[in-house]
Amino acid sequence: MTVPALDILFEDNHLLAINKPAGILVQGDSTGDKPLVEVCKDYLAAKYKKPGAVFLGVVHRLDRPVSGVVVFARTSKALARMNALFRDKETKKTYWAMVGNRPPAGASLVHWLKKDASKNKTTAWSRETPGALRSELSYKLLGEASGYFLVEVNPVTGRPHQIRVQLASIGCPISGDVKYGYPRANADASINLHARSLAFVHPVKKELVKIDARLPDTDFWKYFKAFE
């Protein structure tokens, strides 16, 4: 697929943050499709006229059909420190999800999740289960428009497909997410899950950084542009 122009949200000597479009990989896989990290390396090489290989570390990932904030590290020092922030849960991640069913009143959800790598799918249990990892998030309803509901989600843990499977487990699969029970796919194979913001203490400057990503310009998200 054609890679769209980069929507750069934050850039300094240590970090680069991008508003990732749905459909783009963060890091390469068996498909051979060019991932976002390589597109960003090309951008840095051209902007700063770097003759050799460009270092850019992948700090975290978003699923291919998900859009929103992705942060890369431009130095090995920044990568190590950002990895520690994510590992020690010293970041605040906020997602917006569009669902077709009204969720129960805002609450915390705890499930035990286990991913089947062969199917690239995660299963949730409501109680402790061998091989499954405790997973937690909180959410609240932000609004309703045209039969859809906008939910703000703050994950406490960072498990594969966590938001997708936990919302599906309460009867609220994300719009377009047929893997977890939504009845219709989006035409562009995206799902309506957006990494809206990421906040953390800068790994070098030690200042609070909060990065917000605009919603995609799609027919679905237009209903909730007023909430930005």
Short mmCIF file of C-alpha atoms in Angstrom, two decimals:
data_model
loop_
_atom_site.label_atom_id
_atom_site.label_comp_id
_atom_site.label_asym_id
_atom_site.label_seq_id
_atom_site.Cartn_x
_atom_site.Cartn_y
_atom_site.Cartn_z
CA MET A 1 0.00 0.00 0.00
CA THR A 2 1.05 3.62 -0.51
CA VAL A 3 2.47 5.17 2.65
CA PRO A 4 0.88 8.58 3.35
CA ALA A 5 2.91 11.65 4.24
CA LEU A 6 4.12 11.68 7.83
CA ASP A 7 2.00 13.55 10.37
CA ILE A 8 4.75 14.59 12.80
CA LEU A 9 3.50 15.35 16.31
CA PHE A 10 6.79 15.87 18.18
CA GLU A 11 10.43 15.98 17.19
CA ASP A 12 13.67 16.82 18.97
CA ASN A 13 17.18 15.36 19.10
CA HIS A 14 16.01 12.41 21.19
CA LEU A 15 12.47 11.46 20.09
CA LEU A 16 10.18 11.44 17.08
CA ALA A 17 6.41 11.04 17.45
CA ILE A 18 4.09 10.30 14.55
CA ASN A 19 0.31 10.14 14.15
CA LYS A 20 0.22 6.67 12.60
CA PRO A 21 -2.44 6.05 9.98
CA ALA A 22 -4.46 2.85 10.26
CA GLY A 23 -3.16 0.15 7.94
CA ILE A 24 0.55 0.88 8.39
CA LEU A 25 2.82 -1.46 10.34
CA VAL A 26 4.99 0.08 13.05
CA GLN A 27 7.71 -2.54 12.58
CA GLY A 28 8.31 -4.96 9.71
CA ASP A 29 6.76 -8.41 9.57
CA SER A 30 6.46 -11.35 7.17
CA THR A 31 4.33 -9.33 4.73
CA GLY A 32 7.36 -7.38 3.61
CA ASP A 33 5.34 -4.14 3.65
CA LYS A 34 7.39 -1.06 4.43
CA PRO A 35 6.83 -0.21 8.12
CA LEU A 36 6.51 3.20 9.72
CA VAL A 37 9.93 2.98 11.37
CA GLU A 38 11.61 2.71 7.95
CA VAL A 39 9.55 5.58 6.53
CA CYS A 40 10.67 7.70 9.48
CA LYS A 41 14.31 6.74 8.94
CA ASP A 42 14.03 7.92 5.34
CA TYR A 43 12.55 11.19 6.57
CA LEU A 44 15.37 11.77 9.07
CA ALA A 45 18.06 10.85 6.55
CA ALA A 46 16.69 13.35 4.05
CA LYS A 47 16.03 16.16 6.53
CA TYR A 48 19.40 15.99 8.26
CA LYS A 49 21.38 14.80 5.21
CA LYS A 50 22.66 11.72 7.04
CA PRO A 51 24.90 9.68 4.73
CA GLY A 52 24.85 6.39 6.62
CA ALA A 53 22.32 4.26 8.44
CA VAL A 54 19.88 6.18 10.64
CA PHE A 55 19.27 4.93 14.18
CA LEU A 56 15.61 4.87 15.20
CA GLY A 57 14.43 2.64 18.02
CA VAL A 58 10.93 1.20 18.27
CA VAL A 59 9.67 2.02 21.76
CA HIS A 60 6.15 0.61 21.48
CA ARG A 61 3.69 -0.57 18.83
CA LEU A 62 0.13 -0.16 17.68
CA ASP A 63 -1.77 -2.89 15.88
CA ARG A 64 -1.80 -2.43 12.12
CA PRO A 65 -5.50 -1.41 11.90
CA VAL A 66 -5.13 1.10 14.77
CA SER A 67 -4.23 4.78 14.35
CA GLY A 68 -2.64 7.34 16.66
CA VAL A 69 0.47 8.31 18.62
CA VAL A 70 3.64 6.29 18.08
CA VAL A 71 6.95 7.41 19.61
CA PHE A 72 10.38 6.40 18.33
CA ALA A 73 13.75 6.97 19.99
CA ARG A 74 16.48 8.73 17.99
CA THR A 75 19.34 7.62 20.27
CA SER A 76 20.19 4.44 22.14
CA LYS A 77 20.10 6.36 25.43
CA ALA A 78 16.58 7.63 24.74
CA LEU A 79 15.48 4.13 23.68
CA ALA A 80 16.73 2.52 26.90
CA ARG A 81 15.08 5.19 29.06
CA MET A 82 11.78 5.09 27.14
CA ASN A 83 11.74 1.30 27.38
CA ALA A 84 12.12 1.66 31.15
CA LEU A 85 9.24 4.16 31.32
CA PHE A 86 6.92 1.78 29.49
CA ARG A 87 8.12 -1.24 31.47
CA ASP A 88 7.61 0.54 34.80
CA LYS A 89 4.18 1.90 33.75
CA GLU A 90 5.39 5.50 33.97
CA THR A 91 3.52 6.61 30.87
CA LYS A 92 -0.13 7.58 30.54
CA LYS A 93 -1.77 6.16 27.42
CA THR A 94 -5.21 7.35 26.36
CA TYR A 95 -7.18 5.72 23.56
CA TRP A 96 -10.47 6.60 21.93
CA ALA A 97 -12.64 3.74 20.73
CA MET A 98 -15.84 3.87 18.73
CA VAL A 99 -18.31 1.12 19.56
CA GLY A 100 -21.80 0.28 18.35
CA ASN A 101 -23.28 -0.65 21.74
CA ARG A 102 -23.61 1.60 24.77
CA PRO A 103 -21.09 0.41 27.36
CA PRO A 104 -21.96 0.02 31.03
CA ALA A 105 -21.19 3.03 33.20
CA GLY A 106 -17.50 3.91 33.28
CA ALA A 107 -15.52 1.37 35.21
CA SER A 108 -12.34 -0.63 35.51
CA LEU A 109 -12.08 -3.94 33.70
CA VAL A 110 -9.86 -6.82 34.79
CA HIS A 111 -9.44 -9.93 32.65
CA TRP A 112 -6.82 -12.61 32.18
CA LEU A 113 -5.62 -12.58 28.57
CA LYS A 114 -3.78 -15.15 26.50
CA LYS A 115 -2.68 -14.64 22.91
CA ASP A 116 -2.70 -17.44 20.35
CA ALA A 117 0.19 -16.41 18.09
CA SER A 118 -0.84 -18.85 15.36
CA LYS A 119 -4.19 -17.07 14.99
CA ASN A 120 -3.00 -13.60 16.09
CA LYS A 121 -5.94 -13.49 18.45
CA THR A 122 -6.29 -12.97 22.19
CA THR A 123 -8.78 -14.71 24.47
CA ALA A 124 -10.08 -13.17 27.71
CA TRP A 125 -11.13 -14.94 30.90
CA SER A 126 -12.91 -13.34 33.84
CA ARG A 127 -10.81 -15.23 36.37
CA GLU A 128 -7.20 -16.29 36.77
CA THR A 129 -6.34 -18.88 34.15
CA PRO A 130 -3.10 -20.84 33.56
CA GLY A 131 -0.94 -19.15 30.95
CA ALA A 132 -3.07 -15.99 30.88
CA LEU A 133 -1.85 -12.58 32.08
CA ARG A 134 -3.79 -10.24 34.34
CA SER A 135 -4.90 -7.24 32.30
CA GLU A 136 -6.55 -4.03 33.47
CA LEU A 137 -7.97 -0.87 31.97
CA SER A 138 -10.38 1.90 32.89
CA TYR A 139 -12.85 3.57 30.58
CA LYS A 140 -15.54 6.21 30.43
CA LEU A 141 -18.21 7.15 27.91
CA LEU A 142 -17.48 10.50 26.24
CA GLY A 143 -20.43 10.83 23.91
CA GLU A 144 -22.89 9.39 21.39
CA ALA A 145 -23.48 10.27 17.74
CA SER A 146 -25.33 8.61 14.86
CA GLY A 147 -25.77 5.36 16.77
CA TYR A 148 -22.12 5.09 17.81
CA PHE A 149 -20.53 5.63 21.22
CA LEU A 150 -17.15 7.23 21.90
CA VAL A 151 -15.27 5.59 24.76
CA GLU A 152 -12.07 6.87 26.34
CA VAL A 153 -9.81 4.07 27.52
CA ASN A 154 -6.75 4.19 29.79
CA PRO A 155 -4.94 0.85 29.84
CA VAL A 156 -3.06 0.00 33.02
CA THR A 157 -1.30 -2.99 31.46
CA GLY A 158 -0.14 -3.36 27.86
CA ARG A 159 -1.18 -6.77 26.54
CA PRO A 160 -1.59 -7.71 22.87
CA HIS A 161 -5.05 -6.66 21.59
CA GLN A 162 -5.98 -5.77 25.18
CA ILE A 163 -8.43 -2.93 24.54
CA ARG A 164 -10.02 -4.76 21.63
CA VAL A 165 -10.70 -7.99 23.51
CA GLN A 166 -11.65 -6.39 26.84
CA LEU A 167 -14.25 -4.10 25.26
CA ALA A 168 -15.58 -7.03 23.25
CA SER A 169 -15.89 -9.01 26.48
CA ILE A 170 -18.45 -6.51 27.82
CA GLY A 171 -20.49 -6.62 24.61
CA CYS A 172 -18.87 -3.56 23.01
CA PRO A 173 -16.60 -4.68 20.17
CA ILE A 174 -14.85 -1.82 18.43
CA SER A 175 -16.44 -0.66 15.17
CA GLY A 176 -14.87 -2.50 12.25
CA ASP A 177 -13.13 -5.10 14.43
CA VAL A 178 -14.57 -8.32 13.01
CA LYS A 179 -11.81 -10.33 14.71
CA TYR A 180 -13.45 -9.56 18.06
CA GLY A 181 -17.08 -9.70 17.12
CA TYR A 182 -18.10 -6.52 15.31
CA PRO A 183 -20.46 -7.58 12.51
CA ARG A 184 -19.00 -5.44 9.70
CA ALA A 185 -15.49 -4.63 8.55
CA ASN A 186 -14.46 -1.12 7.59
CA ALA A 187 -13.82 -0.73 3.87
CA ASP A 188 -10.17 0.21 4.48
CA ALA A 189 -9.62 -2.69 6.95
CA SER A 190 -9.09 -0.23 9.81
CA ILE A 191 -10.77 -0.47 13.19
CA ASN A 192 -12.05 2.56 15.05
CA LEU A 193 -9.45 2.55 17.80
CA HIS A 194 -7.17 5.58 18.05
CA ALA A 195 -4.21 6.20 20.35
CA ARG A 196 -5.33 9.69 21.28
CA SER A 197 -2.52 10.78 23.60
CA LEU A 198 0.66 9.71 25.33
CA ALA A 199 2.18 11.48 28.33
CA PHE A 200 5.56 10.84 29.96
CA VAL A 201 8.60 12.55 31.43
CA HIS A 202 11.12 13.25 28.67
CA PRO A 203 13.96 10.71 28.96
CA VAL A 204 16.70 13.36 28.71
CA LYS A 205 15.20 16.76 29.43
CA LYS A 206 13.11 15.45 32.35
CA GLU A 207 10.17 17.65 31.36
CA LEU A 208 6.59 16.44 31.13
CA VAL A 209 5.64 15.71 27.52
CA LYS A 210 2.05 15.17 26.39
CA ILE A 211 1.48 14.30 22.76
CA ASP A 212 -2.01 14.42 21.25
CA ALA A 213 -2.97 12.87 17.91
CA ARG A 214 -5.83 14.20 15.81
CA LEU A 215 -8.56 11.77 14.80
CA PRO A 216 -8.34 10.33 11.28
CA ASP A 217 -10.31 12.14 8.59
CA THR A 218 -12.71 9.28 7.87
CA ASP A 219 -16.47 9.03 7.54
CA PHE A 220 -16.70 7.20 10.87
CA TRP A 221 -14.57 9.49 13.01
CA LYS A 222 -16.24 12.65 11.67
CA TYR A 223 -19.06 12.09 14.15
CA PHE A 224 -16.68 12.76 17.04
CA LYS A 225 -14.40 15.51 15.70
CA ALA A 226 -16.11 17.95 18.06
CA PHE A 227 -14.58 16.09 21.04
CA GLU A 228 -10.99 16.84 20.02
#
